[in-house]
Coordinates of C-alpha atoms and ligand atoms in Angstrom, one line a residue:
M786 CA 4.5 33.0 9.0
R787 CA 8.2 34.0 8.7
V788 CA 9.1 37.7 8.2
W789 CA 12.2 39.7 8.3
D790 CA 11.7 43.1 10.0
V791 CA 13.4 46.3 9.1
T792 CA 16.5 45.6 11.3
G793 CA 17.1 42.3 9.7
S794 CA 16.0 40.4 12.8
L795 CA 14.1 37.2 12.3
S796 CA 10.6 37.1 13.6
L797 CA 8.8 33.8 13.7
R798 CA 5.1 33.4 14.3
I799 CA 4.3 29.8 15.2
R800 CA 1.0 28.6 13.9
R801 CA -0.7 26.3 16.4
R802 CA -1.0 22.9 14.7
R803 CA -3.5 20.3 15.7
I804 CA -2.2 17.0 14.6
M805 CA -4.8 16.2 12.0
S806 CA -8.1 16.8 13.7
D807 CA -9.6 19.6 11.7
I808 CA -11.9 17.3 9.7
T809 CA -15.3 18.8 9.1
R810 CA -16.2 17.6 5.6
V811 CA -15.8 14.1 4.3
L812 CA -16.6 12.7 0.8
I813 CA -17.5 9.0 0.4
S814 CA -16.9 8.2 -3.3
D815 CA -17.7 4.4 -3.4
S816 CA -20.6 2.4 -2.3
L817 CA -20.4 1.9 1.5
A818 CA -22.7 0.7 4.3
S819 CA -24.9 3.5 5.5
A820 CA -23.5 3.1 9.0
C821 CA -20.3 4.8 7.8
A822 CA -22.0 8.2 7.1
H823 CA -24.3 7.8 10.1
I824 CA -21.3 7.4 12.5
L825 CA -19.4 10.2 11.0
R826 CA -22.4 12.6 11.3
S827 CA -23.7 11.5 14.7
Q828 CA -20.4 10.8 16.5
G829 CA -18.0 13.1 14.7
G830 CA -20.3 16.0 13.9
I831 CA -18.9 15.7 10.3
E832 CA -20.7 16.9 7.2
V833 CA -20.7 13.9 4.8
T834 CA -21.3 13.8 1.1
E835 CA -22.1 10.4 -0.3
S836 CA -21.3 10.1 -4.0
P837 CA -20.8 6.5 -4.9
G838 CA -19.5 6.0 -8.4
L839 CA -18.1 9.5 -8.7
S840 CA -16.2 9.9 -12.0
P841 CA -12.4 10.6 -11.8
Q842 CA -13.0 14.1 -13.3
D843 CA -15.7 14.9 -10.7
L844 CA -13.5 13.6 -7.9
L845 CA -10.7 15.8 -9.1
S846 CA -12.8 18.9 -9.2
Q847 CA -14.7 18.3 -5.9
I848 CA -11.9 17.0 -3.7
K849 CA -10.7 20.5 -2.8
D850 CA -13.8 21.0 -0.6
Y851 CA -13.1 18.0 1.7
D852 CA -10.9 17.2 4.6
G853 CA -11.4 13.5 4.3
L854 CA -12.1 11.0 1.5
I855 CA -13.5 7.4 2.1
V856 CA -13.2 4.8 -0.6
R857 CA -13.4 1.1 -1.3
S858 CA -11.4 -0.2 -4.2
A859 CA -13.2 1.4 -7.1
T860 CA -12.0 5.0 -6.6
K861 CA -8.5 5.6 -7.8
V862 CA -6.9 8.0 -5.3
T863 CA -4.1 9.2 -7.6
A864 CA -1.3 11.7 -6.9
D865 CA -3.4 14.3 -8.9
V866 CA -6.4 13.7 -6.6
L867 CA -4.2 14.0 -3.5
T868 CA -2.6 17.2 -4.8
A869 CA -5.9 18.7 -5.8
G870 CA -7.2 17.9 -2.2
S871 CA -5.6 21.0 -0.7
R872 CA -7.7 20.5 2.6
L873 CA -7.3 16.7 2.6
K874 CA -6.0 15.2 5.8
V875 CA -7.1 11.7 5.7
V876 CA -8.0 9.0 3.1
G877 CA -9.9 6.1 4.6
R878 CA -9.9 2.8 2.8
A879 CA -12.9 0.8 4.0
G880 CA -11.2 -2.5 3.3
T881 CA -7.7 -4.0 3.2
G882 CA -5.7 -3.3 0.1
V883 CA -4.5 0.3 -0.4
D884 CA -3.2 -0.3 -3.9
N885 CA -5.9 2.1 -5.3
V886 CA -4.3 4.9 -3.2
D887 CA -1.0 6.5 -4.2
V888 CA 0.3 6.1 -0.6
D889 CA 3.7 7.8 -1.4
A890 CA 2.0 10.8 -2.8
A891 CA -0.4 10.9 0.2
T892 CA 2.6 10.9 2.6
K893 CA 4.3 13.7 0.7
N894 CA 1.2 15.7 0.9
G895 CA 0.9 15.1 4.6
I896 CA -2.2 13.0 4.3
I897 CA -2.8 10.0 6.5
V898 CA -4.0 6.8 4.7
M899 CA -5.8 4.4 6.9
N900 CA -7.5 1.1 6.2
T901 CA -9.6 -1.5 8.1
P902 CA -7.4 -4.6 7.6
T903 CA -9.5 -7.1 9.5
G904 CA -13.1 -6.1 8.6
N905 CA -13.5 -8.3 5.5
S906 CA -11.0 -11.1 6.1
I907 CA -13.6 -13.7 6.9
S908 CA -15.7 -12.8 3.9
A909 CA -12.7 -13.0 1.6
A910 CA -11.7 -16.3 3.1
E911 CA -15.2 -17.8 2.8
L912 CA -15.3 -16.7 -0.9
T913 CA -11.9 -18.4 -1.5
C914 CA -13.3 -21.6 0.0
G915 CA -16.4 -21.3 -2.1
L916 CA -14.2 -21.0 -5.2
I917 CA -12.1 -24.1 -4.2
L918 CA -15.4 -26.1 -3.8
S919 CA -16.8 -24.7 -7.0
L920 CA -13.6 -25.6 -8.9
S921 CA -13.6 -29.2 -7.6
R922 CA -17.2 -29.8 -8.7
Q923 CA -17.6 -27.2 -11.5
I924 CA -20.7 -26.0 -9.6
P925 CA -21.2 -22.7 -11.5
Q926 CA -20.7 -24.3 -14.9
A927 CA -23.2 -27.1 -14.0
A928 CA -25.7 -24.6 -12.7
S929 CA -25.4 -22.5 -15.8
S930 CA -25.9 -25.6 -18.0
M931 CA -29.1 -26.3 -16.0
N932 CA -30.2 -22.7 -16.7
Q933 CA -29.8 -23.5 -20.4
G934 CA -32.2 -26.4 -20.0
K935 CA -29.5 -29.2 -20.1
W936 CA -29.1 -32.3 -17.9
D937 CA -25.3 -32.9 -18.2
R938 CA -24.4 -35.4 -15.5
K939 CA -21.4 -36.8 -17.4
K940 CA -19.8 -33.6 -18.3
Y941 CA -19.6 -32.3 -14.8
M942 CA -17.8 -35.2 -13.1
G943 CA -15.7 -33.6 -10.3
S944 CA -13.1 -34.7 -7.8
E945 CA -13.1 -34.7 -4.0
L946 CA -11.1 -32.3 -1.9
Y947 CA -10.6 -35.0 0.7
G948 CA -6.9 -35.9 0.9
K949 CA -5.8 -33.3 -1.6
T950 CA -3.1 -30.7 -1.0
L951 CA -3.8 -27.0 -0.8
G952 CA -0.9 -24.6 -1.2
I953 CA -1.5 -21.2 0.4
L954 CA 0.9 -18.4 -0.6
G955 CA 0.6 -15.6 2.0
L956 CA -0.4 -16.8 5.5
G957 CA -1.6 -13.6 7.0
R958 CA -5.2 -12.9 8.0
I959 CA -7.0 -14.4 5.0
G960 CA -4.6 -17.2 4.3
K961 CA -4.9 -18.4 7.8
E962 CA -8.7 -18.4 7.8
V963 CA -8.7 -20.3 4.4
A964 CA -6.4 -22.9 5.9
I965 CA -8.5 -23.5 8.9
R966 CA -11.7 -23.9 6.9
M967 CA -10.2 -26.2 4.2
Q968 CA -8.8 -28.5 6.9
S969 CA -12.4 -29.4 7.7
F970 CA -12.5 -31.0 4.2
Q971 CA -9.4 -32.9 5.3
M972 CA -7.2 -31.2 2.8
K973 CA -3.5 -31.1 3.6
T974 CA -2.6 -27.4 3.9
I975 CA 0.9 -26.3 3.2
G976 CA 2.2 -22.8 2.4
Y977 CA 4.8 -20.1 2.2
D978 CA 5.1 -16.7 3.8
P979 CA 8.4 -14.8 4.1
I980 CA 7.3 -13.1 7.3
I981 CA 5.1 -15.4 9.4
P982 CA 7.4 -17.9 11.1
P983 CA 6.8 -21.6 10.4
E984 CA 6.1 -22.3 14.1
V985 CA 3.3 -19.8 14.0
T986 CA 1.6 -21.3 10.9
A987 CA 2.1 -24.8 12.3
E988 CA -0.2 -23.8 15.1
F989 CA -3.0 -23.4 12.6
G990 CA -2.0 -26.5 10.7
V991 CA 0.1 -25.1 7.8
Q992 CA 3.5 -26.6 7.2
Q993 CA 5.7 -24.1 5.4
F994 CA 8.0 -25.0 2.5
S995 CA 10.1 -22.9 0.1
L996 CA 8.2 -21.9 -3.1
E997 CA 10.4 -24.4 -5.1
E998 CA 9.2 -27.2 -2.8
I999 CA 5.6 -26.1 -2.9
W1000 CA 4.8 -26.1 -6.6
G1001 CA 5.1 -29.9 -7.2
Q1002 CA 3.1 -30.9 -4.1
C1003 CA -0.2 -29.0 -4.7
D1004 CA -3.5 -29.9 -6.2
Y1005 CA -4.8 -26.4 -5.5
I1006 CA -2.9 -23.2 -5.0
T1007 CA -4.5 -20.1 -3.5
V1008 CA -2.7 -16.7 -3.2
H1009 CA -3.3 -14.3 -0.3
T1010 CA -0.5 -11.8 -0.5
P1011 CA -0.6 -8.1 -1.2
L1012 CA 0.3 -7.0 -4.7
L1013 CA 3.9 -6.0 -4.5
P1014 CA 6.7 -6.0 -7.0
S1015 CA 7.8 -9.3 -5.3
T1016 CA 4.4 -10.9 -5.7
T1017 CA 3.5 -9.6 -9.2
G1018 CA 3.5 -12.7 -11.3
L1019 CA 4.2 -15.0 -8.3
I1020 CA 2.5 -17.7 -10.3
N1021 CA 4.0 -17.4 -13.8
D1022 CA 5.0 -19.7 -16.6
A1023 CA 8.0 -21.0 -14.7
A1024 CA 5.9 -21.8 -11.7
F1025 CA 3.1 -23.5 -13.7
A1026 CA 5.8 -25.6 -15.3
K1027 CA 6.9 -27.0 -11.9
C1028 CA 3.3 -27.7 -10.8
K1029 CA 1.4 -31.0 -11.0
R1030 CA -0.4 -31.3 -14.3
G1031 CA -4.0 -30.1 -13.8
V1032 CA -3.2 -27.9 -10.8
Q1033 CA -6.1 -25.5 -10.0
V1034 CA -5.4 -21.9 -8.9
I1035 CA -7.4 -19.3 -7.0
N1036 CA -6.9 -15.6 -6.7
C1037 CA -9.0 -13.7 -4.3
A1038 CA -6.2 -11.3 -3.4
R1039 CA -5.2 -8.9 -6.2
G1040 CA -5.1 -9.2 -10.0
G1041 CA -1.6 -9.8 -11.3
I1042 CA -0.3 -12.1 -8.5
I1043 CA -1.2 -14.9 -10.9
D1044 CA 0.2 -13.8 -14.3
E1045 CA -2.9 -13.7 -16.4
A1046 CA -1.2 -14.5 -19.7
A1047 CA 0.7 -17.4 -18.2
L1048 CA -2.6 -18.7 -16.7
L1049 CA -4.3 -18.7 -20.0
R1050 CA -1.4 -20.6 -21.6
A1051 CA -1.4 -23.1 -18.8
L1052 CA -5.2 -23.6 -19.1
E1053 CA -4.9 -24.1 -22.8
S1054 CA -2.1 -26.6 -22.5
G1055 CA -3.9 -28.5 -19.7
Q1056 CA -1.1 -27.8 -17.2
C1057 CA -3.7 -25.8 -15.2
G1058 CA -7.0 -27.6 -14.7
G1059 CA -9.1 -24.6 -13.6
A1060 CA -8.9 -21.2 -12.0
G1061 CA -11.1 -19.3 -9.6
L1062 CA -10.6 -15.5 -10.0
D1063 CA -12.2 -12.8 -8.0
V1064 CA -9.7 -10.1 -9.0
F1065 CA -8.1 -9.0 -12.3
T1066 CA -5.2 -6.7 -13.3
E1067 CA -7.7 -4.5 -15.0
E1068 CA -11.1 -4.1 -13.3
P1069 CA -13.5 -4.5 -14.9
P1070 CA -11.4 -6.6 -17.4
R1071 CA -11.7 -5.6 -21.0
D1072 CA -9.7 -8.7 -22.1
R1073 CA -12.3 -11.5 -21.9
A1074 CA -10.0 -14.4 -22.8
L1075 CA -9.8 -15.7 -19.2
I1076 CA -13.3 -14.9 -18.2
D1077 CA -14.8 -16.7 -21.2
H1078 CA -12.6 -19.8 -20.7
P1079 CA -14.7 -22.8 -19.7
L1080 CA -12.3 -23.8 -16.9
V1081 CA -12.4 -20.4 -15.3
I1082 CA -14.9 -19.3 -12.6
S1083 CA -14.7 -15.6 -12.4
L1084 CA -16.3 -13.1 -10.1
P1085 CA -16.5 -9.3 -10.2
H1086 CA -14.3 -8.7 -7.1
L1087 CA -16.8 -9.9 -4.5
G1088 CA -14.4 -11.0 -1.7
A1089 CA -15.6 -8.3 0.6
S1090 CA -19.1 -8.0 -0.7
T1091 CA -21.1 -9.3 2.3
H1092 CA -23.4 -7.3 4.5
E1093 CA -21.3 -8.2 7.5
A1094 CA -18.0 -7.2 5.9
Q1095 CA -19.4 -4.0 4.5
N1096 CA -21.0 -3.0 7.8
R1097 CA -17.8 -3.8 9.7
C1098 CA -15.5 -1.9 7.3
G1099 CA -17.9 1.0 7.0
E1100 CA -18.2 1.3 10.8
E1101 CA -14.5 0.7 11.5
I1102 CA -13.3 3.4 9.1
A1103 CA -15.9 5.9 10.4
L1104 CA -15.0 5.2 14.0
Q1105 CA -11.3 5.5 13.1
I1106 CA -11.9 8.9 11.6
V1107 CA -14.1 10.0 14.5
D1108 CA -11.2 9.0 16.8
V1109 CA -8.9 11.3 14.8
V1110 CA -11.4 14.2 15.0
K1111 CA -11.7 13.8 18.7
E1112 CA -7.9 13.4 19.0
R1113 CA -8.4 10.2 20.8
A1114 CA -6.4 7.7 18.8
L1115 CA -5.0 6.9 15.4
M1116 CA -5.8 3.4 14.3
G1117 CA -5.1 1.7 11.0
A1118 CA -2.7 4.3 9.5
V1119 CA -0.7 2.6 6.8
N1120 CA 1.7 5.5 6.0
A1121 CA 2.2 7.1 9.4
P1122 CA 2.9 4.3 11.9
A1123 CA 4.9 6.7 14.1
L1124 CA 1.8 8.9 14.5
T1125 CA -0.1 6.1 16.2
K1126 CA 1.9 6.8 19.3
A1127 CA 1.7 10.6 18.7
F1128 CA -2.1 10.5 19.3
A1129 CA -1.8 9.5 22.9
P1130 CA -2.7 12.6 25.1
E1131 CA 0.5 12.4 27.1
T1132 CA 2.6 12.9 23.9
K1133 CA 1.0 16.2 22.7
P1134 CA 3.1 18.5 25.0
W1135 CA 6.2 16.8 23.9
I1136 CA 5.3 17.3 20.2
K1137 CA 4.7 21.0 21.0
L1138 CA 8.1 21.1 22.7
G1139 CA 9.8 19.4 19.7
E1140 CA 8.2 21.9 17.3
A1141 CA 9.3 24.8 19.5
L1142 CA 12.9 23.6 19.8
G1143 CA 13.0 23.1 16.0
R1144 CA 11.8 26.6 15.4
L1145 CA 14.2 28.0 17.9
L1146 CA 17.1 26.2 16.3
R1147 CA 16.0 27.5 12.9
C1148 CA 16.0 31.0 14.3
L1149 CA 19.4 30.8 16.1
L1150 CA 21.4 29.2 13.3
P1151 CA 22.2 31.2 10.2
K1152 CA 21.3 28.1 8.1
V1153 CA 20.1 24.7 9.2
N1154 CA 21.4 21.8 7.2
G1155 CA 23.1 18.4 7.5
E1156 CA 22.3 16.2 10.5
I1157 CA 19.9 17.3 13.3
Q1158 CA 20.1 15.0 16.3
V1159 CA 17.1 14.5 18.5
T1160 CA 18.0 13.0 21.8
T1161 CA 15.4 11.8 24.3
T1162 CA 16.4 11.0 27.8
G1163 CA 14.3 9.4 30.6
G1164 CA 12.3 6.2 30.4
A1165 CA 9.0 7.9 29.5
L1166 CA 10.4 9.1 26.2
K1167 CA 12.0 5.8 25.2
N1168 CA 9.7 5.2 22.2
Y1169 CA 9.0 8.8 21.2
G1170 CA 12.0 9.3 19.0
S1171 CA 10.4 8.9 15.6
F1172 CA 7.5 11.3 16.0
L1173 CA 9.6 13.8 17.9
C1174 CA 11.9 13.9 14.9
S1175 CA 8.9 14.8 12.8
A1176 CA 7.9 17.5 15.3
V1177 CA 11.4 19.0 15.3
A1178 CA 11.4 18.9 11.5
I1179 CA 8.0 20.8 11.5
G1180 CA 9.7 23.5 13.6
I1181 CA 12.7 23.7 11.3
L1182 CA 10.6 24.0 8.2
Q1183 CA 9.3 27.5 8.1
D1184 CA 8.2 27.5 4.5
E1185 CA 4.4 28.0 4.8
D1186 CA 3.9 27.3 1.1
K1187 CA 4.2 23.7 2.0
K1188 CA 1.6 21.8 4.0
V1189 CA 4.1 20.4 6.6
N1190 CA 2.9 18.1 9.3
L1191 CA 3.9 15.1 11.3
V1192 CA 3.2 12.8 8.3
N1193 CA 5.6 14.5 5.8
S1194 CA 8.0 16.9 7.7
C1195 CA 11.0 14.5 7.7
I1196 CA 10.5 13.8 4.0
F1197 CA 10.5 17.6 3.2
A1198 CA 13.5 18.1 5.5
K1199 CA 15.4 15.4 3.7
E1200 CA 14.6 17.0 0.4
I1201 CA 16.4 20.2 1.5
G1202 CA 19.4 18.3 2.9
I1203 CA 18.3 18.1 6.6
Q1204 CA 18.4 14.6 8.1
V1205 CA 16.6 14.4 11.4
T1206 CA 17.7 11.4 13.4
S1207 CA 16.9 10.3 16.9
R1208 CA 18.6 8.4 19.7
H1209 CA 17.5 7.6 23.2
S1210 CA 19.9 7.9 26.1
G1211 CA 18.7 5.9 29.1
D1212 CA 21.5 7.4 31.3
S1213 CA 19.7 10.5 32.6
A1214 CA 17.2 10.5 35.4
E1215 CA 15.8 13.7 33.9
T1216 CA 13.0 13.4 31.2
R1217 CA 14.1 15.9 28.5
L1218 CA 14.4 16.5 24.8
E1219 CA 17.6 17.7 23.2
V1220 CA 17.9 19.0 19.7
S1221 CA 21.4 19.5 18.3
G1222 CA 22.6 20.8 14.9
G1223 CA 25.1 23.2 13.5
G1224 CA 27.2 23.1 16.6
L1225 CA 24.3 24.2 18.9
T1226 CA 22.3 22.2 21.4
L1227 CA 18.9 23.2 22.8
V1228 CA 17.5 21.3 25.7
G1229 CA 13.8 21.3 26.7
G1230 CA 11.5 19.7 29.1
L1231 CA 8.0 20.0 30.4
S1232 CA 6.7 21.7 33.5
G1233 CA 3.3 20.1 33.8
D1234 CA 2.1 20.2 30.3
L1235 CA 4.0 23.4 29.4
P1236 CA 7.0 23.2 27.2
G1237 CA 10.1 24.9 28.5
L1238 CA 13.6 25.7 27.4
I1239 CA 16.1 24.5 29.9
Q1240 CA 19.4 25.2 28.1
I1241 CA 20.9 26.8 25.0
G1242 CA 24.5 25.6 24.4
P1243 CA 26.5 24.5 27.4
S1244 CA 24.8 26.3 30.3
R1245 CA 21.4 26.0 31.9
F1246 CA 18.9 28.8 32.5
R1247 CA 18.3 29.2 36.2
S1248 CA 14.6 28.4 35.6
P1249 CA 13.1 27.1 32.3
V1250 CA 12.0 29.6 29.7
S1251 CA 8.4 29.0 28.8
L1252 CA 8.1 28.1 25.2
E1253 CA 4.7 29.7 24.8
G1254 CA 3.8 33.2 23.8
T1255 CA 6.4 35.7 22.6
L1256 CA 10.2 35.5 23.3
L1257 CA 12.9 38.0 22.5
L1258 CA 16.4 36.7 22.1
W1259 CA 19.9 38.4 22.2
T1260 CA 23.4 37.1 21.9
E1261 CA 24.8 40.4 23.2
E1262 CA 24.3 42.3 26.5
T1263 CA 20.7 43.6 26.9
N1264 CA 19.8 47.1 28.0
L1265 CA 17.0 46.1 30.4
P1266 CA 15.7 49.7 31.1
K1267 CA 15.6 50.3 27.4
L1268 CA 13.7 47.1 26.8
V1269 CA 11.1 47.9 29.5
E1270 CA 10.6 51.3 27.9
V1271 CA 10.2 49.9 24.4
L1272 CA 7.8 47.3 25.6
A1273 CA 5.7 49.8 27.5
A1274 CA 5.5 52.1 24.5
A1275 CA 4.3 49.1 22.4
G1276 CA 1.7 48.1 25.0
S1277 CA 3.7 45.0 26.0
Q1278 CA 5.3 43.9 29.3
L1279 CA 8.4 42.1 30.4
Q1280 CA 7.2 38.8 32.1
S1281 CA 10.6 37.3 32.8
F1282 CA 14.2 37.6 31.8
H1283 CA 16.7 34.7 31.6
V1284 CA 20.4 34.5 31.0
S1285 CA 22.4 31.5 30.0
G1286 CA 25.9 31.4 28.5
G1287 CA 25.8 33.8 25.6
Y1288 CA 22.0 34.1 25.4
N1289 CA 19.6 36.5 27.0
V1290 CA 15.9 35.6 26.6
A1291 CA 12.9 37.8 27.6
E1292 CA 9.4 36.5 27.8
V1293 CA 7.0 39.4 26.9
S1294 CA 3.3 39.7 27.0
A1295 CA 2.7 40.7 23.4
P1296 CA 4.8 40.8 20.2
L1297 CA 6.5 43.9 19.1
S1298 CA 6.0 45.3 15.6
D1299 CA 9.3 47.3 15.6
L1300 CA 12.5 45.8 17.0
S1301 CA 14.9 48.4 15.6
S1302 CA 15.8 50.0 18.9
L1303 CA 16.7 46.6 20.5
G1304 CA 19.9 45.8 18.8
S1305 CA 20.3 42.3 17.3
C1306 CA 17.1 41.2 19.0
Q1307 CA 15.2 38.3 17.4
Q1308 CA 11.5 37.8 18.2
I1309 CA 9.8 34.4 18.2
S1310 CA 6.1 33.9 18.7
L1311 CA 5.3 30.4 19.8
Ligands
LIG1698 P1 -2.2 -9.8 5.3 O1 -1.3 -8.6 5.3 O2 -2.8 -10.2 6.6 O3 -1.4 -11.1 4.8 C1 -0.6 -11.0 3.6 C2 0.5 -12.0 3.8 O4 1.3 -12.1 2.6 C3 1.5 -11.5 4.9 O5 1.7 -12.4 5.9 C4 2.8 -11.4 4.1 O6 4.0 -11.7 4.9 C5 2.6 -12.3 3.0 N1 3.5 -12.1 1.8 C6 4.1 -11.0 1.4 N2 4.9 -11.2 0.3 C7 4.8 -12.6 0.1 C8 5.4 -13.4 -0.9 N3 6.2 -13.0 -1.8 N4 5.0 -14.7 -0.8 C9 4.2 -15.2 0.1 N5 3.6 -14.4 1.1 C10 3.9 -13.1 1.1 O7 -3.3 -9.5 4.2 P2 -4.7 -10.1 4.2 O8 -5.7 -9.3 4.9 O9 -4.7 -11.6 4.4 O10 -5.1 -9.9 2.6 C11 -4.5 -10.7 1.6 C12 -4.8 -10.1 0.2 O11 -6.2 -10.2 0.0 C13 -4.4 -8.7 0.0 O12 -4.0 -8.5 -1.3 C14 -5.8 -7.9 0.1 O13 -5.8 -6.7 -0.6 C15 -6.7 -9.0 -0.5 N6 -8.1 -8.8 -0.2 C16 -9.0 -9.0 -1.2 C17 -10.3 -9.0 -1.0 C18 -11.3 -9.2 -2.1 O14 -12.3 -8.6 -2.1 N7 -11.0 -10.1 -3.0 C19 -10.8 -8.7 0.3 C20 -9.9 -8.5 1.3 C21 -8.5 -8.6 1.1
LIG1699 C1 -10.1 -5.2 0.0 O1 -8.8 -5.1 -0.2 O2 -10.5 -4.9 1.1 C2 -11.0 -5.7 -1.0 O3 -10.4 -5.7 -2.3 C3 -12.4 -5.4 -0.9 C4 -13.0 -4.2 -1.4 O4 -13.0 -3.2 -0.8 O5 -13.6 -4.3 -2.4

């Protein structure tokens, strides 16, 4: 809380912030393995509500009662949901893609989004392989004709996979597993990935080419990228036109990576000889044109629908949330990578120090704006810069109307014209944190786990000022006897008094409600 007292001095009360761990109620709004709720309850002591298939309206009205939300791909976690979730601290996606979560809005609202990126990779890869085999021999179509009482041996003449070329676009977790499996059918596997180096994919038998070189070589093309602006319509009319006639395509990644209208045109012209689709731009799809096409094998987004994948993802997301509750670790966060390091126990006192120095700077400067430089020194702080910027920004941002935390503080700071940047200086033997802005530098360090202020401006305090409890600060000479008298009258005591450069700082045992007799004194409760 920030208040101005009658003398015009600034008094700041610092609310203790735990990073994210106050998670007591979690809502599961999609169908998930029962292990998920069980782990949350038994290991995290969390109250869990399981409401698979919750309507968007019900989600919107109920989300305000929960600290955590766990979803698969059916629940749409929109900006409205995230804003309505005033207690929400974490959205857990039991699966890979977070495209059903408005990640930017979550970040802005200080909400961590985490996923379980590996739990269903094998299942999705196996389904992809199943679709490739199904396409080569029209297995589902033939089975369906048998169900209709037919015996159509001529109609379902297929072709071997042996010796054919499979193009894999996206060579991450699933693309790699597909390659390895399809090599056992002696398919030639080639591919493209802008991030994974060719020498890495060569180790699992995939030679990389540019997209332009890939189109004309493939008998089958399977996509395993996220849905991004750069991958939307990755296979489109122009790409189909460059492919071999009769190329077959598979999408077990995300609807829209293969342009659905272009696919329909290619199927109708014979340029595409078949498609295996597990995912659609709209799910469930209302437009049936592709689904009803005889050369299309379509599935209702089943890539992760195996007992093993669901158990793995359900367990993983629950364990990740329990780790957060217990402040042990932060795994799988997609929008707060810097926070992963912030969860290590040894970082917490530094985060406290960063917040305290930010608050102190805010208090000492008439207005904080422009660039705030966070400098870490000493080897131990080498990789702490990013989350210490967030910690300092929390301290600077005093507006309690906003839910400010390590996830969103730098974004809010930027919005009001404050740019917090970090640098590491390896020169000093001393491990310390400096915060500079508006012509003022504050230097802090730790004494054990306790944050301390070493220096304001150019000169050091003789001993560090503890950045805990209540501080009184003056830039003018202090009348010590008067201070002791005022403190005694208020039931408080002087614990220590420090002088450095133009600043006098008193540590006192309890905050004062009236500072009017202490000149231009500022009170800070840390
Ligand atoms: P991943 O992050 O491990 O791999 C994706 C790869 O795509 C990365 O290596 C990335 O560099 C690459 N990529 C990005 N842009 C590209 C581009 N323009 N061209 C080529 N490659 C590009 O992801 P993953 O775990 O392998 O998942 C792949 C996809 O599968 C995701 O879309 C995911 O949501 C989806 N998925 C679907 C199901 C399902 O049920 N059908 C299940 C799991 C995952
Ligand atoms: C995923 O991205 O993990 C999948 O789409 C699977 C799912 O959760 O349905």
